[in-house]
Short mmCIF file of C-alpha atoms in Angstrom, two decimals:
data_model
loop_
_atom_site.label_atom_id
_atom_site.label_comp_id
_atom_site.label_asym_id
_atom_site.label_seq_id
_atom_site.Cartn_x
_atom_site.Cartn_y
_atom_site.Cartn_z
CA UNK G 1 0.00 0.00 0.00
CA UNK G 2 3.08 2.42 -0.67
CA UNK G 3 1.72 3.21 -3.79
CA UNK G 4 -1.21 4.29 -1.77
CA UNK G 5 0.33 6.51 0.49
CA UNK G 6 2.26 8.11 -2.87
CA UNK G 7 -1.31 9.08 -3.99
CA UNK G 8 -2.54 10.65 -1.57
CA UNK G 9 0.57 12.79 -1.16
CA UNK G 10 0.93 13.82 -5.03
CA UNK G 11 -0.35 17.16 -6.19
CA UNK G 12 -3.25 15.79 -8.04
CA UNK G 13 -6.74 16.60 -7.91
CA UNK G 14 -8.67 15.00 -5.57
CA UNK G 15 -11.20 12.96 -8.00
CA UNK G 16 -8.11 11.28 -9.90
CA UNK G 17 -6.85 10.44 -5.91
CA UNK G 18 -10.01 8.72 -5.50
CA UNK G 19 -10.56 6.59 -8.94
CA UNK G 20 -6.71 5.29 -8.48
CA UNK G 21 -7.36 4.09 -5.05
CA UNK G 22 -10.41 2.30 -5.91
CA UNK G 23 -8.17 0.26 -8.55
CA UNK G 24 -5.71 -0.37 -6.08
CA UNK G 25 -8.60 -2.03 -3.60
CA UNK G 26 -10.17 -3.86 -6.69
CA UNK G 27 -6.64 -5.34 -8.01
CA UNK G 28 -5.68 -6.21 -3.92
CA UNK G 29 -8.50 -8.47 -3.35
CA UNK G 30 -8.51 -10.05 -6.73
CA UNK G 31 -5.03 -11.21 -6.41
CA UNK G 32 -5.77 -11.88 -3.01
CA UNK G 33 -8.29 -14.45 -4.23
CA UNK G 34 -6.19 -15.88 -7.04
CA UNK G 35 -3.70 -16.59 -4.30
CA UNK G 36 -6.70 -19.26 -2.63
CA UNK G 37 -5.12 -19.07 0.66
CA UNK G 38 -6.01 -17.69 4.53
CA UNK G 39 -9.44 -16.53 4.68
CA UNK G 40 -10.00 -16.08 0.59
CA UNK G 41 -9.00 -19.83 0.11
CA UNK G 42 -11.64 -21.72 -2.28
CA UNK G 43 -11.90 -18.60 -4.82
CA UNK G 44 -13.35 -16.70 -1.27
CA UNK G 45 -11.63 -12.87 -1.37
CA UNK G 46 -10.29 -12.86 1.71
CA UNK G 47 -10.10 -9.40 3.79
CA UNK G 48 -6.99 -7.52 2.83
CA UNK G 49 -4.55 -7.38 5.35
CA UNK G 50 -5.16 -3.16 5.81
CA UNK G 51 -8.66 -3.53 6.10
CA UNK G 52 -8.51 -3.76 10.34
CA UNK G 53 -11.07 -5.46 12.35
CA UNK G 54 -12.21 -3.83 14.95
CA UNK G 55 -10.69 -5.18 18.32
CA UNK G 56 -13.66 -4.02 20.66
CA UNK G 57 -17.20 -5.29 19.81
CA UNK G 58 -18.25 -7.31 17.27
CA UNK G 59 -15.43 -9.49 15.53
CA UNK G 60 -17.18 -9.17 12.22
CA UNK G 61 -17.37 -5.67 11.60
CA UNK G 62 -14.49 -3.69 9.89
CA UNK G 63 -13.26 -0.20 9.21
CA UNK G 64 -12.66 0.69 5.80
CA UNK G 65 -10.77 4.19 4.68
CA UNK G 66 -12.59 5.16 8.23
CA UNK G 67 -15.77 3.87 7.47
CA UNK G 68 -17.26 1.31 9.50
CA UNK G 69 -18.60 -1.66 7.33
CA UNK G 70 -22.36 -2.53 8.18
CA UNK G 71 -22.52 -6.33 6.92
CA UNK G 72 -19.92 -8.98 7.81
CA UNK G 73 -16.29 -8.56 6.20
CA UNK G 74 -16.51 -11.78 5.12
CA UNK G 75 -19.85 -13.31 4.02
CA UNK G 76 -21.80 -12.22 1.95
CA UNK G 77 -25.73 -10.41 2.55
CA UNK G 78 -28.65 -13.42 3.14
CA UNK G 79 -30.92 -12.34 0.18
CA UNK G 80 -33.45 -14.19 1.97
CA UNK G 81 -32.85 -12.95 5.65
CA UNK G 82 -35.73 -11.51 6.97
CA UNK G 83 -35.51 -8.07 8.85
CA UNK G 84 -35.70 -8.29 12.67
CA UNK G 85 -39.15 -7.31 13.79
CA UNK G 86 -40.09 -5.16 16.40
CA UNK G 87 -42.26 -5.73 19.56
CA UNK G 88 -44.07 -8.73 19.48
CA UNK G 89 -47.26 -10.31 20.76
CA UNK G 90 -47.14 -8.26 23.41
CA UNK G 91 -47.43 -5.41 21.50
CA UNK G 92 -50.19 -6.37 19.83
CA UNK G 93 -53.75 -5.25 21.09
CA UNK G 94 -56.34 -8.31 21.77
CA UNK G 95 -59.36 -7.27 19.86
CA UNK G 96 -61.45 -8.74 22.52
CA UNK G 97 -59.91 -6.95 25.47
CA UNK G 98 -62.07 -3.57 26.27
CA UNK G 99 -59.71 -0.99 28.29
CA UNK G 100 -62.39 1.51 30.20
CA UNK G 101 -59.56 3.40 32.05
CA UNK G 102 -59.37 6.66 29.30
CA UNK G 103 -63.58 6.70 29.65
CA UNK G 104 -63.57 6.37 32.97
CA UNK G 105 -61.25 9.13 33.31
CA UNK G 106 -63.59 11.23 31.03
CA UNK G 107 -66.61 10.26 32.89
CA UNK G 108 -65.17 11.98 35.85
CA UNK G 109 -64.02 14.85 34.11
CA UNK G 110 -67.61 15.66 32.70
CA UNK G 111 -69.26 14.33 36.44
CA UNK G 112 -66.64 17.08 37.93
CA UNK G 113 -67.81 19.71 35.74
CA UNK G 114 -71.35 19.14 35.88
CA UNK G 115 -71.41 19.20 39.89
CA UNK G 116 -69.58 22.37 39.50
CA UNK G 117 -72.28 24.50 37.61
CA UNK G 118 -75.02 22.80 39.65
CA UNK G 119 -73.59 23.32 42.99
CA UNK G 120 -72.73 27.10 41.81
CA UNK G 121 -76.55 27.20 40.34
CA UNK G 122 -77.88 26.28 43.39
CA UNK G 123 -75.47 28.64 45.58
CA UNK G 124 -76.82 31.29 43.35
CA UNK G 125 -80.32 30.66 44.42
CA UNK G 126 -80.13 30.27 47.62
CA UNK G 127 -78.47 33.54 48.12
CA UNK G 128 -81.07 35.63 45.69
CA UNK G 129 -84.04 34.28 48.57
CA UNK G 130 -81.51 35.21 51.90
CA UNK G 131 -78.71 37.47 50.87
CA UNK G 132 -78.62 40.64 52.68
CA UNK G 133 -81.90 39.27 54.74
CA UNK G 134 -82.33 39.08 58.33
CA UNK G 135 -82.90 34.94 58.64
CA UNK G 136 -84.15 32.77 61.04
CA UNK G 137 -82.60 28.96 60.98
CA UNK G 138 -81.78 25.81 62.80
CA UNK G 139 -77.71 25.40 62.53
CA UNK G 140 -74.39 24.96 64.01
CA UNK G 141 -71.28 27.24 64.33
CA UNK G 142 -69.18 24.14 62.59
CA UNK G 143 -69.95 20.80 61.48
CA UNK G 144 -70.93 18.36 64.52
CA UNK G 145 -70.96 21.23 66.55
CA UNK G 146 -74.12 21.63 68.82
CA UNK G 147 -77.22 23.06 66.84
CA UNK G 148 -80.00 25.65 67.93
CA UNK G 149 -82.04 28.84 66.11
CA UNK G 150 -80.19 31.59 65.13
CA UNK G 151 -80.66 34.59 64.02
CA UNK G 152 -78.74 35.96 61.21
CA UNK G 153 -78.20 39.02 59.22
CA UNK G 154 -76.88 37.47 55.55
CA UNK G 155 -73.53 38.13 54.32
CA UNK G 156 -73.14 35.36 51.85
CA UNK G 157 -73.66 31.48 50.88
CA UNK G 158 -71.88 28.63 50.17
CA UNK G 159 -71.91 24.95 49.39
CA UNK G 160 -69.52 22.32 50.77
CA UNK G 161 -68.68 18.65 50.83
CA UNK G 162 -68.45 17.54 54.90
CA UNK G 163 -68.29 13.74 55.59
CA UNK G 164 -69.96 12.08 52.15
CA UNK G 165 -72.81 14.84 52.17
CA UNK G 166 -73.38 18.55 50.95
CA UNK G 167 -73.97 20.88 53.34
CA UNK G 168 -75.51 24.54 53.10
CA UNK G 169 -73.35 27.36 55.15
CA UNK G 170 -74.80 30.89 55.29
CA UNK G 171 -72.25 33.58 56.28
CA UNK G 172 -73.65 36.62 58.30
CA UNK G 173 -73.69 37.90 61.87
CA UNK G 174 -75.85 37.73 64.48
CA UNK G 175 -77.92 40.80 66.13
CA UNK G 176 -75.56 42.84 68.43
CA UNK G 177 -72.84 41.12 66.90
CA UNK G 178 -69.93 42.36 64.92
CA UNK G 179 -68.05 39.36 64.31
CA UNK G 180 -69.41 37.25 61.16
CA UNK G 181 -69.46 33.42 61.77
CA UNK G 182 -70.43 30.55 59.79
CA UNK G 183 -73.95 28.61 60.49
CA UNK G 184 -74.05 24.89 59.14
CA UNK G 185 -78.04 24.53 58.07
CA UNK G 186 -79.73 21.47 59.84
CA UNK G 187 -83.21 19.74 58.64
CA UNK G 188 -85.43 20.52 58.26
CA UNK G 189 -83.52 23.20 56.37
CA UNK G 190 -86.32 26.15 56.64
CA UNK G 191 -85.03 29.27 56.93
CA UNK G 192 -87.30 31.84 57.42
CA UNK G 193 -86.80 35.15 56.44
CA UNK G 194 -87.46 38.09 59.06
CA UNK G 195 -87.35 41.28 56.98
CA UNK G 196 -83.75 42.89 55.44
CA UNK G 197 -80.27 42.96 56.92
CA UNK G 198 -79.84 45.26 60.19
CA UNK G 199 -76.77 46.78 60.07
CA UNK G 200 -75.73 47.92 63.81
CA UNK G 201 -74.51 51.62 64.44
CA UNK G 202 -70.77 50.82 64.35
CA UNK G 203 -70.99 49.07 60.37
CA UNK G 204 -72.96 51.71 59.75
CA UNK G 205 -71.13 54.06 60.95
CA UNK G 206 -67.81 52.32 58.64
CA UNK G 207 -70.28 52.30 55.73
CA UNK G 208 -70.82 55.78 55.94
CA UNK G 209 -67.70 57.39 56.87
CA UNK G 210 -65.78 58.53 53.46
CA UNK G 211 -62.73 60.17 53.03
CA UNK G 212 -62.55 63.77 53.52
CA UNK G 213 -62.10 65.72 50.97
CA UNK G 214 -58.25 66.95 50.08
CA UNK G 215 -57.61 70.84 51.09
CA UNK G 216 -55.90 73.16 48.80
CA UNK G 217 -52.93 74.68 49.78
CA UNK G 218 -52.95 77.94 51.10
CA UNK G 219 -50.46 80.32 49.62
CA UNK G 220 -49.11 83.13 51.42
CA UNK G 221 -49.51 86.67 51.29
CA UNK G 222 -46.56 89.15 50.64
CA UNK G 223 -47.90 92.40 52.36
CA UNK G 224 -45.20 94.18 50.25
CA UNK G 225 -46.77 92.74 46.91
CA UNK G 226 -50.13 92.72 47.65
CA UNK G 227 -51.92 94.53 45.01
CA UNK G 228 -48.99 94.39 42.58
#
């Protein structure tokens, strides 16, 4: 492979490089075969010695001019090897076999959303009867807390899941009470409605109070310039 080596360091172009080492390659391994010996014996080319096997990996792959060869050196392609195939019968999806996990996934989706618009449908309601009303109900202040009447001026409604069961809250303060509290309904659930919201003297007083008005600066008064 001197000649080789000569080639590549000669001043010609690069396509004339290229076509006289491909006739070097093509004369190597038919004399190679002629010679019937080593690997090529039995009119078998065998491997030139500069083609170099690779020493990690697979035995039967080789590099040629840097490029690794994708079939065994020496044998030649199976025309009748069939390509590996992928996956397998697990892979495959038994016709008969009905997965319900994506529509049971939906299912909940749409049951989510539809409890949402009914439970804020019904929150709606409740509150266009009782907001801003003076009530009478049976409750507690907190679930399982001890229940009795109260009296309540409205502040607001809400639904909420306790313990496997909805339960109506009203928001709102009792009379000749500032602090608002929460009332759990109880059954019967009738709340009956006393006449509108009575706002004690103190919220009122809040309610009513609104900032004062700004001042405008007063600018002095040169005696000396007045009039000038």
């Amino acid at each position: 492979m001197n000649k080789t080596k000569e080639i590549i360091k000669s001043d010609g172009s690069l396509k004339q490089k290229i076509k006289e080492l491909i006739k070097q390659v093509i004369d190597e391994i038919t004399t190679s075969s002629a010679a019937g010996s080593g690997e090529g014996s039995a009119g078998v080319p065998r491997v030139p010695t500069w083609v170099s096997k690779k020493k990690n990996g697979r035995a039967d792959l080789g590099t040629v001019l840097g490029y690794t060869l994708a079939k065994p050196v020496n044998e030649a392609a199976d025309p009748n090897a069939q390509p590996p195939q992928q996956g397998g019968e697990q892979g495959q999806q038994d016709s008969n076999l009905y997965d319900a996990k994506s529509d049971l996934s939906d299912f909940e989706s749409r049951v989510s959303q539809s409890t949402l618009q009914n439970k804020s449908s019904f929150q709606n309601k409740i509150l266009s009867k009782i907001g801003n009303k003076q009530v009478q109900l049976r409750a507690s202040k907190g679930y399982g807390q001890p229940e009795k009447d109260y009296i309540v001026n409205v502040s607001g409604v809400s639904i909420d899941f306790y313990y496997e069961k909805y339960v109506i809250i009203v928001k709102g303060r009792e009379q000749g009470k500032q602090k608002e509290s929460e009332y759990f309904v109880k059954a019967p659930y009738q709340i009956k409605i006393l006449g509108n919201a009575v706002v004690t003297p103190s919220v009122k007083k809040k309610q009513q109070q609104a900032p004062a008005a700004p001042v405008a600066p007063v600018v002095p008064t040169n005696a000396a310039t007045k009039g000038v």
